[in-house]
Amino acid sequence: MHFRREQSVVRPALTLVFAAAIAAVVSFPSEGHASSSTGQITHLCGSVPPLPYGYTGYSPTGPCEGVCYSGWTDGSCNDPVDSQSRVEVYGCTGKTSGSGYSCDGDHNGGVLLATLSAGEYVPFSWFTSDTNYCTFAMAVLRPNENDAVGLRDFIIWERDECSPPPPLCDCPGGTDYLGNPVSSTTCNEPVCGADYQWYSCQQGGWAFEGGVCYVPPVCSCTGTDYEDNTVTVACGNQVCGRDFQWYACENSNWTPQGGTCPEAPPASWLALSAGGYHTCGLRSDGNVSCWGSNTSGQAPSFVQGPFNQISAGYDFTCGLRTNGSIECWGSNEYGQAPSYRAGPYLSLSAGVTHTCGVTISLGIDCWGNMQGTPPTTGDYYRVAAGGYHTCALETDGTVACWGEDGWGQATPPSGNFMQISANYTTSCGVLIDDTAVCWGQDSSGQATPPSISFSQVSAGYIHTCGVDTSGQLACWGDSYQGVLNAPSGDYTQVTAGFHHNCALSTSGEPVCWGSNSSGQLNVPQ
């Protein structure tokens, strides 16, 4: 008979017994050990854990044959008459109760301490005295041709002073779709998150699973504010009314709240976006103001935020909320302006009849009436929706386009870009050396930028505008309705619409020029 150790343990010389009777014999510690080695049997094969303290009863028959039929009272287990029987001893550094797994080579960092051949007598106290381990497991194995493992019986002993293991899955700090805090220690437990997407609790924390788990009801109110503007807000928001009193939108109805308003001047402007015959601006408080044509509801004077980006399409507008969801308003004839799209998204762009967004996985997602399909490979961080084509800017500075290409608007040049814009049949961008480049229809010179350095460009219907590196404005292409007559001054951003443009000055003031057929130049306070 042989005793094979996988790890060095100091012990007295072995005494082999039962040479004639082939049996695996294992001895367990008594109650009299020192405090650093005291513990108890916590699991027996066939018993439902946890066992009561000091339990030393029989191993029931069942999944493991219960070969320790004499019970564990005397600290021994005798597996009768099989030369292939063996006992494996494993040690684990922590308690395994509650972990969902035993102490073995596949779970809880189990270390194989010894393999005992049949017929040997080894006191179990030799192992439990090793305080490097908190849990010891001994498995009686008798493999056969139908069962390569052959688990016959097992016992698990755990040191008293060791701490229980942490849960396999620990997911704190979540928020569900109702705004309630959520935590879980249940692996694979699904939760509908605050962005209305599915998440599950995994060993590394909350894992994004995707898929819409809740569609919030559409609830809004339309009325007239203290400046005689028609406003539409979602439920839960307040508006200062014509009588200079606060009103709250609740269950699609206005509820008087009292109190004198307004209490503060309008917030400053952060960004502008020109559509077909309307314009929208993002304010520093995250709210949105629009002006110009509102025939399809694309230009309400106030939209409750918080948003961190807006994009005006031809007759609709979309905004990216701070939680990564997208909200649109205006014409939805082709499905281009859904009232809610969960995402989460990093950026968006509204075109003529379609909209696209960059997902948090740096992919492209588009909807509405368009041509072509977005690429399925590559990492993108900006997208530009045009007429019936779309372009996207990859993280390495290259541009990919797809869709209608009759004028070459979907065939971008090579180079490293830092910004792109698309509209109707033309696309433009700024290279990292500040050179402006356009491609597509050039019937009026809209794709022939001047040879100066630019920081940003915006493609309109049949004209294009840009901000040069000194902050000055430049426009080129068709001069209809004075769209090329850019004002002087220092600017940070320009946006080109159908027959009008708007720019944001370095002092934060919006300036618009071109056609004012629908009031698209009448910037509100």
Short mmCIF file of C-alpha atoms in Angstrom, two decimals:
data_model
loop_
_atom_site.label_atom_id
_atom_site.label_comp_id
_atom_site.label_asym_id
_atom_site.label_seq_id
_atom_site.Cartn_x
_atom_site.Cartn_y
_atom_site.Cartn_z
CA MET A 1 0.00 0.00 0.00
CA HIS A 2 1.17 3.55 -0.64
CA PHE A 3 0.35 6.98 0.81
CA ARG A 4 0.94 9.80 -1.77
CA ARG A 5 1.15 13.41 -0.51
CA GLU A 6 0.57 16.40 -2.89
CA GLN A 7 1.76 18.93 -0.32
CA SER A 8 4.27 18.59 2.52
CA VAL A 9 2.67 18.03 5.94
CA VAL A 10 4.72 17.22 9.06
CA ARG A 11 3.40 13.98 10.59
CA PRO A 12 4.61 10.90 12.50
CA ALA A 13 5.58 7.72 10.72
CA LEU A 14 2.73 5.80 9.11
CA THR A 15 1.45 2.55 10.51
CA LEU A 16 -0.28 0.42 7.87
CA VAL A 17 -3.00 -1.91 9.05
CA PHE A 18 -5.74 -4.08 7.55
CA ALA A 19 -3.32 -5.58 5.03
CA ALA A 20 -5.58 -8.54 4.44
CA ALA A 21 -8.88 -6.70 4.36
CA ILE A 22 -8.84 -4.13 1.57
CA ALA A 23 -10.51 -1.03 3.00
CA ALA A 24 -10.11 2.77 3.04
CA VAL A 25 -10.02 3.93 6.66
CA VAL A 26 -10.09 7.61 7.68
CA SER A 27 -10.02 9.03 11.22
CA PHE A 28 -11.48 12.43 12.22
CA PRO A 29 -10.57 14.81 15.07
CA SER A 30 -12.18 14.71 18.45
CA GLU A 31 -13.48 17.61 20.54
CA GLY A 32 -10.18 17.93 22.46
CA HIS A 33 -8.03 19.76 19.87
CA ALA A 34 -6.52 23.21 20.45
CA SER A 35 -8.70 26.21 19.57
CA SER A 36 -6.81 26.82 16.30
CA SER A 37 -7.82 23.35 15.11
CA THR A 38 -11.34 22.96 16.48
CA GLY A 39 -14.15 22.57 14.08
CA GLN A 40 -17.09 20.41 13.12
CA ILE A 41 -18.53 18.20 10.44
CA THR A 42 -20.75 20.45 8.32
CA HIS A 43 -21.67 18.14 5.41
CA LEU A 44 -22.19 14.42 4.90
CA CYS A 45 -23.09 12.76 1.63
CA GLY A 46 -26.86 12.53 1.35
CA SER A 47 -27.55 14.95 4.23
CA VAL A 48 -29.11 18.34 3.65
CA PRO A 49 -26.76 21.07 4.99
CA PRO A 50 -26.20 22.67 7.35
CA LEU A 51 -25.79 19.92 9.94
CA PRO A 52 -26.28 20.73 13.62
CA TYR A 53 -23.12 21.39 15.61
CA GLY A 54 -21.41 18.15 16.69
CA TYR A 55 -23.43 15.96 14.32
CA THR A 56 -21.74 12.59 13.76
CA GLY A 57 -24.57 10.47 12.42
CA TYR A 58 -24.70 8.06 9.50
CA SER A 59 -24.24 9.00 5.87
CA PRO A 60 -27.68 8.30 4.42
CA THR A 61 -27.96 6.23 1.31
CA GLY A 62 -28.96 8.10 -1.79
CA PRO A 63 -26.92 9.89 -4.44
CA CYS A 64 -23.68 8.51 -2.92
CA GLU A 65 -24.22 4.91 -1.75
CA GLY A 66 -23.58 5.69 1.93
CA VAL A 67 -20.74 3.17 2.26
CA CYS A 68 -19.82 4.65 5.64
CA TYR A 69 -22.65 2.61 7.03
CA SER A 70 -21.14 2.35 10.50
CA GLY A 71 -21.58 6.07 10.93
CA TRP A 72 -19.01 8.68 11.85
CA THR A 73 -19.32 8.34 15.61
CA ASP A 74 -15.93 6.68 15.94
CA GLY A 75 -14.33 9.02 13.40
CA SER A 76 -13.82 6.28 10.83
CA CYS A 77 -15.24 5.30 7.47
CA ASN A 78 -14.73 1.77 6.12
CA ASP A 79 -15.28 1.18 2.42
CA PRO A 80 -15.32 -2.60 2.11
CA VAL A 81 -13.40 -4.80 -0.29
CA ASP A 82 -12.44 -3.07 -3.49
CA SER A 83 -8.82 -2.70 -4.52
CA GLN A 84 -9.66 0.34 -6.69
CA SER A 85 -11.12 2.36 -3.83
CA ARG A 86 -9.24 5.45 -2.71
CA VAL A 87 -9.78 8.49 -0.54
CA GLU A 88 -8.81 11.99 -1.71
CA VAL A 89 -8.21 14.76 0.85
CA TYR A 90 -8.58 18.42 -0.18
CA GLY A 91 -7.93 21.62 1.77
CA CYS A 92 -9.45 25.08 1.15
CA THR A 93 -8.28 28.36 2.70
CA GLY A 94 -11.79 29.57 3.55
CA LYS A 95 -15.09 28.12 4.61
CA THR A 96 -17.12 26.70 1.75
CA SER A 97 -20.55 26.62 3.42
CA GLY A 98 -22.94 28.79 1.45
CA SER A 99 -20.72 28.98 -1.63
CA GLY A 100 -22.80 26.47 -3.57
CA TYR A 101 -19.73 24.27 -4.12
CA SER A 102 -17.61 21.83 -2.14
CA CYS A 103 -13.88 22.02 -1.43
CA ASP A 104 -12.19 20.26 -4.36
CA GLY A 105 -9.83 20.85 -7.23
CA ASP A 106 -12.48 22.61 -9.33
CA HIS A 107 -14.01 24.94 -6.74
CA ASN A 108 -13.08 27.29 -3.88
CA GLY A 109 -9.34 26.95 -4.60
CA GLY A 110 -9.16 23.42 -3.25
CA VAL A 111 -5.66 21.91 -2.91
CA LEU A 112 -5.19 18.12 -3.10
CA LEU A 113 -3.39 17.23 0.14
CA ALA A 114 -3.27 13.45 -0.10
CA THR A 115 -4.50 10.39 -1.95
CA LEU A 116 -4.93 7.30 0.25
CA SER A 117 -4.80 3.79 -1.16
CA ALA A 118 -7.13 1.10 0.15
CA GLY A 119 -6.13 -0.42 3.47
CA GLU A 120 -4.28 2.53 4.99
CA TYR A 121 -4.99 4.10 8.37
CA VAL A 122 -4.33 7.85 8.54
CA PRO A 123 -5.53 10.09 11.43
CA PHE A 124 -7.46 13.01 9.98
CA SER A 125 -6.00 15.26 12.70
CA TRP A 126 -2.73 15.32 10.72
CA PHE A 127 -4.48 17.50 8.19
CA THR A 128 -6.75 19.61 10.41
CA SER A 129 -3.78 20.69 12.49
CA ASP A 130 -2.50 22.54 9.40
CA THR A 131 -3.96 26.00 10.07
CA ASN A 132 -3.25 27.13 6.49
CA TYR A 133 -6.61 25.62 5.61
CA CYS A 134 -10.10 26.23 6.98
CA THR A 135 -12.00 23.44 5.22
CA PHE A 136 -11.04 19.81 4.66
CA ALA A 137 -12.98 17.44 2.41
CA MET A 138 -12.49 13.67 2.13
CA ALA A 139 -14.13 11.78 -0.71
CA VAL A 140 -14.38 7.99 -0.95
CA LEU A 141 -14.02 7.09 -4.63
CA ARG A 142 -14.55 3.76 -6.38
CA PRO A 143 -14.53 4.32 -10.15
CA ASN A 144 -15.90 1.76 -12.58
CA GLU A 145 -16.44 1.43 -16.30
CA ASN A 146 -19.70 3.36 -16.13
CA ASP A 147 -18.53 6.05 -13.69
CA ALA A 148 -15.02 7.46 -14.07
CA VAL A 149 -15.22 9.27 -10.71
CA GLY A 150 -17.25 6.82 -8.64
CA LEU A 151 -18.12 9.03 -5.67
CA ARG A 152 -19.25 6.70 -2.89
CA ASP A 153 -19.26 8.92 0.14
CA PHE A 154 -17.82 12.21 1.43
CA ILE A 155 -17.42 14.29 4.55
CA ILE A 156 -16.58 18.00 4.99
CA TRP A 157 -15.02 19.45 8.15
CA GLU A 158 -14.75 23.20 8.73
CA ARG A 159 -12.69 25.15 11.28
CA ASP A 160 -14.84 27.14 13.71
CA GLU A 161 -12.98 30.45 13.65
CA CYS A 162 -12.84 30.83 9.85
CA SER A 163 -15.13 33.27 8.08
CA PRO A 164 -17.82 32.14 5.66
CA PRO A 165 -17.08 32.76 1.97
CA PRO A 166 -18.41 35.79 0.15
CA PRO A 167 -21.35 35.10 -2.16
CA LEU A 168 -20.49 33.89 -5.65
CA CYS A 169 -22.30 36.90 -7.07
CA ASP A 170 -22.38 40.29 -5.35
CA CYS A 171 -24.13 43.12 -7.21
CA PRO A 172 -24.64 46.31 -5.15
CA GLY A 173 -25.58 49.82 -6.21
CA GLY A 174 -28.09 49.13 -8.99
CA THR A 175 -31.18 51.15 -9.91
CA ASP A 176 -34.29 49.58 -11.44
CA TYR A 177 -36.69 51.03 -14.02
CA LEU A 178 -38.80 52.61 -11.27
CA GLY A 179 -35.79 54.38 -9.79
CA ASN A 180 -35.55 52.05 -6.80
CA PRO A 181 -32.10 50.99 -5.50
CA VAL A 182 -31.36 47.34 -6.25
CA SER A 183 -28.74 44.93 -4.93
CA SER A 184 -28.46 41.17 -5.33
CA THR A 185 -26.33 38.17 -4.38
CA THR A 186 -28.29 35.77 -6.59
CA CYS A 187 -26.38 34.73 -9.70
CA ASN A 188 -28.24 35.31 -13.01
CA GLU A 189 -31.03 37.26 -11.30
CA PRO A 190 -32.53 39.56 -13.97
CA VAL A 191 -33.28 43.23 -13.22
CA CYS A 192 -34.93 45.82 -15.47
CA GLY A 193 -32.57 48.80 -15.22
CA ALA A 194 -33.15 52.54 -15.13
CA ASP A 195 -32.49 52.67 -18.90
CA TYR A 196 -35.26 50.07 -19.45
CA GLN A 197 -32.72 47.42 -20.49
CA TRP A 198 -32.17 43.99 -18.92
CA TYR A 199 -29.23 43.40 -16.56
CA SER A 200 -28.21 40.28 -14.63
CA CYS A 201 -26.19 39.70 -11.48
CA GLN A 202 -22.91 37.93 -12.29
CA GLN A 203 -19.68 37.21 -10.39
CA GLY A 204 -18.15 40.45 -11.69
CA GLY A 205 -21.19 42.57 -10.74
CA TRP A 206 -24.10 43.79 -12.85
CA ALA A 207 -23.83 42.60 -16.47
CA PHE A 208 -25.65 44.30 -19.37
CA GLU A 209 -27.91 41.80 -21.16
CA GLY A 210 -29.77 44.15 -23.52
CA GLY A 211 -33.34 43.97 -24.72
CA VAL A 212 -36.12 46.40 -23.81
CA CYS A 213 -37.75 45.37 -20.54
CA TYR A 214 -40.17 48.27 -20.11
CA VAL A 215 -41.74 50.92 -22.32
CA PRO A 216 -42.79 53.94 -20.27
CA PRO A 217 -46.25 55.29 -20.98
CA VAL A 218 -46.44 58.44 -23.11
CA CYS A 219 -47.57 61.19 -20.79
CA SER A 220 -47.33 64.90 -21.65
CA CYS A 221 -49.11 68.23 -21.41
CA THR A 222 -49.32 71.13 -23.88
CA GLY A 223 -50.04 74.69 -22.82
CA THR A 224 -48.92 78.33 -22.99
CA ASP A 225 -46.14 79.67 -20.79
CA TYR A 226 -45.59 83.15 -19.33
CA GLU A 227 -43.94 84.32 -22.59
CA ASP A 228 -47.00 83.19 -24.66
CA ASN A 229 -45.00 80.28 -26.09
CA THR A 230 -46.71 76.97 -26.74
CA VAL A 231 -44.90 74.37 -24.64
CA THR A 232 -45.11 70.59 -24.43
CA VAL A 233 -43.57 68.83 -21.44
CA ALA A 234 -43.53 65.27 -20.12
CA CYS A 235 -45.40 64.37 -16.96
CA GLY A 236 -43.54 65.24 -13.78
CA ASN A 237 -42.31 68.62 -15.06
CA GLN A 238 -43.44 72.14 -14.22
CA VAL A 239 -44.04 75.22 -16.40
CA CYS A 240 -44.50 78.88 -15.52
CA GLY A 241 -47.96 79.76 -16.89
CA ARG A 242 -49.39 82.92 -18.47
CA ASP A 243 -50.61 84.03 -15.03
CA PHE A 244 -47.04 83.74 -13.68
CA GLN A 245 -48.01 80.77 -11.54
CA TRP A 246 -46.39 77.32 -11.56
CA TYR A 247 -48.25 74.39 -13.18
CA ALA A 248 -47.28 70.72 -13.00
CA CYS A 249 -47.99 68.14 -15.69
CA GLU A 250 -49.64 65.15 -13.98
CA ASN A 251 -51.46 62.32 -15.79
CA SER A 252 -51.50 64.45 -18.98
CA ASN A 253 -53.30 67.30 -17.17
CA TRP A 254 -52.05 70.61 -15.76
CA THR A 255 -52.26 70.94 -11.98
CA PRO A 256 -51.86 74.43 -10.40
CA GLN A 257 -48.93 74.58 -7.97
CA GLY A 258 -49.09 78.28 -7.02
CA GLY A 259 -46.02 80.42 -6.37
CA THR A 260 -44.78 83.34 -8.43
CA CYS A 261 -42.59 82.65 -11.46
CA PRO A 262 -40.31 82.99 -13.34
CA GLU A 263 -37.63 82.84 -10.67
CA ALA A 264 -34.52 82.97 -12.89
CA PRO A 265 -33.50 84.16 -16.37
CA PRO A 266 -33.29 81.56 -19.17
CA ALA A 267 -30.19 79.38 -19.12
CA SER A 268 -27.35 80.11 -21.54
CA TRP A 269 -26.87 78.28 -24.84
CA LEU A 270 -24.50 75.32 -25.29
CA ALA A 271 -25.17 74.09 -28.85
CA LEU A 272 -27.42 74.70 -31.89
CA SER A 273 -28.84 72.44 -34.60
CA ALA A 274 -30.59 73.66 -37.77
CA GLY A 275 -33.21 71.47 -39.44
CA GLY A 276 -35.28 71.98 -42.57
CA TYR A 277 -37.13 75.15 -41.58
CA HIS A 278 -36.55 75.15 -37.83
CA THR A 279 -33.72 75.34 -35.32
CA CYS A 280 -33.24 73.93 -31.83
CA GLY A 281 -30.78 74.88 -29.11
CA LEU A 282 -29.45 73.07 -26.05
CA ARG A 283 -29.28 75.21 -22.92
CA SER A 284 -26.87 74.94 -20.00
CA ASP A 285 -29.60 73.52 -17.74
CA GLY A 286 -30.06 70.58 -20.14
CA ASN A 287 -33.41 71.80 -21.49
CA VAL A 288 -34.10 72.40 -25.20
CA SER A 289 -35.68 75.42 -26.93
CA CYS A 290 -36.78 75.36 -30.58
CA TRP A 291 -38.09 77.96 -33.03
CA GLY A 292 -39.25 78.16 -36.64
CA SER A 293 -41.66 75.87 -38.47
CA ASN A 294 -43.68 73.68 -36.09
CA THR A 295 -46.11 72.14 -38.57
CA SER A 296 -45.25 68.61 -37.35
CA GLY A 297 -44.43 69.49 -33.75
CA GLN A 298 -40.71 69.60 -34.53
CA ALA A 299 -40.08 72.98 -32.86
CA PRO A 300 -41.74 73.30 -29.43
CA SER A 301 -40.48 76.32 -27.52
CA PHE A 302 -39.50 74.16 -24.55
CA VAL A 303 -38.59 70.50 -24.06
CA GLN A 304 -37.75 69.37 -20.56
CA GLY A 305 -34.28 67.86 -20.18
CA PRO A 306 -31.79 66.94 -19.13
CA PHE A 307 -30.24 66.41 -22.57
CA ASN A 308 -26.56 66.47 -23.52
CA GLN A 309 -26.99 66.59 -27.34
CA ILE A 310 -29.64 67.62 -29.87
CA SER A 311 -29.94 67.08 -33.62
CA ALA A 312 -32.57 68.65 -35.87
CA GLY A 313 -33.72 66.68 -38.91
CA TYR A 314 -35.81 67.96 -41.80
CA ASP A 315 -39.16 68.11 -39.95
CA PHE A 316 -38.32 66.39 -36.67
CA THR A 317 -35.82 66.70 -33.84
CA CYS A 318 -34.08 64.19 -31.55
CA GLY A 319 -32.26 64.67 -28.28
CA LEU A 320 -29.83 62.45 -26.38
CA ARG A 321 -30.67 62.37 -22.69
CA THR A 322 -28.02 62.17 -19.99
CA ASN A 323 -28.98 58.54 -19.26
CA GLY A 324 -28.14 57.54 -22.86
CA SER A 325 -31.73 57.22 -24.12
CA ILE A 326 -33.02 59.11 -27.18
CA GLU A 327 -36.24 61.12 -27.31
CA CYS A 328 -37.61 62.55 -30.58
CA TRP A 329 -40.49 64.83 -31.53
CA GLY A 330 -42.02 66.02 -34.81
CA SER A 331 -42.87 64.03 -37.94
CA ASN A 332 -42.61 60.27 -37.48
CA GLU A 333 -43.98 59.33 -40.91
CA TYR A 334 -41.14 56.91 -41.56
CA GLY A 335 -40.40 55.92 -37.97
CA GLN A 336 -37.51 58.40 -37.83
CA ALA A 337 -38.71 60.15 -34.64
CA PRO A 338 -39.73 57.64 -31.94
CA SER A 339 -40.77 59.21 -28.64
CA TYR A 340 -38.34 56.93 -26.80
CA ARG A 341 -35.42 54.70 -27.71
CA ALA A 342 -33.61 53.11 -24.77
CA GLY A 343 -30.09 52.70 -26.08
CA PRO A 344 -27.95 53.60 -24.27
CA TYR A 345 -26.26 55.77 -26.92
CA LEU A 346 -23.16 57.96 -26.96
CA SER A 347 -24.16 60.36 -29.77
CA LEU A 348 -26.82 60.79 -32.47
CA SER A 349 -27.58 62.50 -35.79
CA ALA A 350 -30.96 63.29 -37.41
CA GLY A 351 -31.12 63.38 -41.21
CA VAL A 352 -33.91 64.01 -43.72
CA THR A 353 -36.04 60.92 -43.01
CA HIS A 354 -33.84 58.78 -40.76
CA THR A 355 -31.84 58.96 -37.55
CA CYS A 356 -28.72 57.15 -36.36
CA GLY A 357 -27.02 56.75 -32.99
CA VAL A 358 -23.68 55.44 -31.75
CA THR A 359 -24.22 52.73 -29.13
CA ILE A 360 -22.14 52.30 -25.96
CA SER A 361 -20.44 49.34 -27.68
CA LEU A 362 -19.27 51.80 -30.40
CA GLY A 363 -21.62 50.33 -33.03
CA ILE A 364 -24.11 52.13 -35.28
CA ASP A 365 -27.90 51.86 -34.90
CA CYS A 366 -30.22 53.54 -37.48
CA TRP A 367 -33.98 53.79 -37.98
CA GLY A 368 -36.43 55.47 -40.36
CA ASN A 369 -36.39 55.72 -44.17
CA MET A 370 -32.86 55.27 -45.51
CA GLN A 371 -30.75 53.28 -47.92
CA GLY A 372 -28.03 50.79 -47.08
CA THR A 373 -27.24 49.19 -43.75
CA PRO A 374 -24.69 50.29 -41.13
CA PRO A 375 -21.39 48.40 -40.94
CA THR A 376 -21.24 45.57 -38.42
CA THR A 377 -17.51 45.89 -37.76
CA GLY A 378 -15.38 48.78 -36.54
CA ASP A 379 -15.47 51.12 -33.53
CA TYR A 380 -17.28 54.44 -34.10
CA TYR A 381 -17.81 57.52 -31.95
CA ARG A 382 -19.61 59.96 -34.31
CA VAL A 383 -22.31 59.52 -36.96
CA ALA A 384 -23.76 61.93 -39.56
CA ALA A 385 -27.17 61.18 -41.14
CA GLY A 386 -27.76 62.84 -44.53
CA GLY A 387 -30.49 62.58 -47.16
CA TYR A 388 -30.48 58.86 -47.99
CA HIS A 389 -26.90 58.16 -46.97
CA THR A 390 -24.99 58.09 -43.71
CA CYS A 391 -21.35 58.48 -42.68
CA ALA A 392 -19.64 57.52 -39.44
CA LEU A 393 -16.29 58.41 -37.92
CA GLU A 394 -14.18 55.58 -36.53
CA THR A 395 -11.97 55.91 -33.47
CA ASP A 396 -8.89 55.66 -35.70
CA GLY A 397 -10.00 58.73 -37.69
CA THR A 398 -11.21 56.93 -40.84
CA VAL A 399 -14.69 57.53 -42.28
CA ALA A 400 -17.17 54.89 -43.44
CA CYS A 401 -20.30 55.78 -45.48
CA TRP A 402 -23.22 53.77 -46.86
CA GLY A 403 -26.54 54.29 -48.66
CA GLU A 404 -27.40 56.41 -51.74
CA ASP A 405 -24.19 57.20 -53.65
CA GLY A 406 -25.45 58.74 -56.91
CA TRP A 407 -23.23 61.81 -56.43
CA GLY A 408 -20.44 60.05 -54.59
CA GLN A 409 -21.72 61.31 -51.23
CA ALA A 410 -21.19 57.85 -49.70
CA THR A 411 -17.62 57.45 -51.06
CA PRO A 412 -15.40 59.21 -48.54
CA PRO A 413 -11.76 60.04 -49.21
CA SER A 414 -8.99 58.48 -47.17
CA GLY A 415 -7.39 60.34 -44.29
CA ASN A 416 -7.68 60.90 -40.57
CA PHE A 417 -10.74 63.00 -39.71
CA MET A 418 -11.75 64.65 -36.46
CA GLN A 419 -15.27 65.76 -37.46
CA ILE A 420 -17.88 64.95 -40.17
CA SER A 421 -21.24 66.29 -41.42
CA ALA A 422 -23.77 65.03 -43.99
CA ASN A 423 -26.89 66.46 -45.63
CA TYR A 424 -28.92 65.57 -48.70
CA THR A 425 -26.32 64.75 -51.40
CA THR A 426 -23.11 66.13 -49.88
CA SER A 427 -20.78 65.11 -47.07
CA CYS A 428 -17.94 67.07 -45.47
CA GLY A 429 -15.34 66.66 -42.77
CA VAL A 430 -12.30 68.20 -41.12
CA LEU A 431 -8.99 66.33 -41.20
CA ILE A 432 -6.63 66.31 -38.22
CA ASP A 433 -4.47 68.89 -40.04
CA ASP A 434 -7.50 71.30 -40.00
CA THR A 435 -8.17 70.90 -43.74
CA ALA A 436 -11.85 70.83 -44.80
CA VAL A 437 -12.77 68.11 -47.33
CA CYS A 438 -16.16 67.53 -49.01
CA TRP A 439 -17.44 64.82 -51.33
CA GLY A 440 -20.70 64.30 -53.23
CA GLN A 441 -22.75 66.74 -55.32
CA ASP A 442 -20.88 69.95 -56.18
CA SER A 443 -23.35 71.57 -58.62
CA SER A 444 -23.18 74.91 -56.79
CA GLY A 445 -19.71 74.61 -55.31
CA GLN A 446 -21.04 73.26 -52.01
CA ALA A 447 -18.35 70.54 -52.01
CA THR A 448 -15.45 72.95 -52.72
CA PRO A 449 -14.35 74.48 -49.41
CA PRO A 450 -11.87 77.37 -49.29
CA SER A 451 -8.23 76.58 -48.62
CA ILE A 452 -8.12 77.72 -45.01
CA SER A 453 -7.86 75.88 -41.68
CA PHE A 454 -11.15 74.78 -40.09
CA SER A 455 -12.18 73.47 -36.69
CA GLN A 456 -15.73 72.44 -37.73
CA VAL A 457 -17.97 72.24 -40.82
CA SER A 458 -21.71 71.72 -41.38
CA ALA A 459 -23.29 70.61 -44.67
CA GLY A 460 -26.62 72.23 -45.60
CA TYR A 461 -29.01 71.65 -48.52
CA ILE A 462 -26.86 73.03 -51.38
CA HIS A 463 -24.39 75.02 -49.31
CA THR A 464 -21.86 74.41 -46.54
CA CYS A 465 -20.56 76.51 -43.66
CA GLY A 466 -17.60 76.19 -41.34
CA VAL A 467 -15.78 77.77 -38.41
CA ASP A 468 -12.10 78.39 -39.14
CA THR A 469 -9.38 77.94 -36.54
CA SER A 470 -9.46 81.66 -35.72
CA GLY A 471 -13.20 81.51 -34.90
CA GLN A 472 -14.40 83.23 -38.11
CA LEU A 473 -17.30 81.93 -40.23
CA ALA A 474 -17.08 80.93 -43.90
CA CYS A 475 -19.86 79.61 -46.19
CA TRP A 476 -19.75 78.34 -49.79
CA GLY A 477 -22.14 76.88 -52.37
CA ASP A 478 -25.55 78.21 -53.49
CA SER A 479 -26.27 81.73 -52.18
CA TYR A 480 -30.10 81.41 -52.11
CA GLN A 481 -31.74 83.71 -49.53
CA GLY A 482 -28.35 85.01 -48.38
CA VAL A 483 -27.18 81.78 -46.74
CA LEU A 484 -23.57 82.61 -47.68
CA ASN A 485 -23.67 86.00 -45.94
CA ALA A 486 -22.06 84.84 -42.71
CA PRO A 487 -21.85 87.50 -39.99
CA SER A 488 -18.49 88.66 -38.65
CA GLY A 489 -17.35 87.88 -35.13
CA ASP A 490 -15.84 85.03 -33.15
CA TYR A 491 -17.77 81.74 -33.07
CA THR A 492 -17.43 78.24 -31.64
CA GLN A 493 -20.04 76.37 -33.73
CA VAL A 494 -22.06 76.66 -36.93
CA THR A 495 -25.03 74.60 -38.16
CA ALA A 496 -26.44 74.65 -41.70
CA GLY A 497 -30.13 74.01 -42.45
CA PHE A 498 -32.22 73.93 -45.63
CA HIS A 499 -32.04 77.64 -46.50
CA HIS A 500 -30.75 79.10 -43.23
CA ASN A 501 -27.82 78.84 -40.83
CA CYS A 502 -27.17 79.54 -37.17
CA ALA A 503 -23.94 79.96 -35.25
CA LEU A 504 -23.00 80.20 -31.57
CA SER A 505 -20.64 83.05 -30.66
CA THR A 506 -17.81 82.75 -28.16
CA SER A 507 -19.98 84.80 -25.76
CA GLY A 508 -22.75 82.17 -26.03
CA GLU A 509 -25.12 84.21 -28.22
CA PRO A 510 -26.96 82.48 -31.12
CA VAL A 511 -26.94 84.31 -34.48
CA CYS A 512 -28.98 83.11 -37.48
CA TRP A 513 -29.12 84.26 -41.14
CA GLY A 514 -30.68 83.24 -44.47
CA SER A 515 -34.36 82.55 -45.12
CA ASN A 516 -36.82 83.45 -42.36
CA SER A 517 -39.90 82.08 -44.10
CA SER A 518 -40.99 80.14 -40.99
CA GLY A 519 -39.39 82.21 -38.25
CA GLN A 520 -36.29 79.99 -38.16
CA LEU A 521 -34.10 83.07 -37.55
CA ASN A 522 -36.13 84.32 -34.55
CA VAL A 523 -33.96 83.13 -31.68
CA PRO A 524 -35.80 83.21 -28.32
CA GLN A 525 -34.33 84.78 -25.19
#
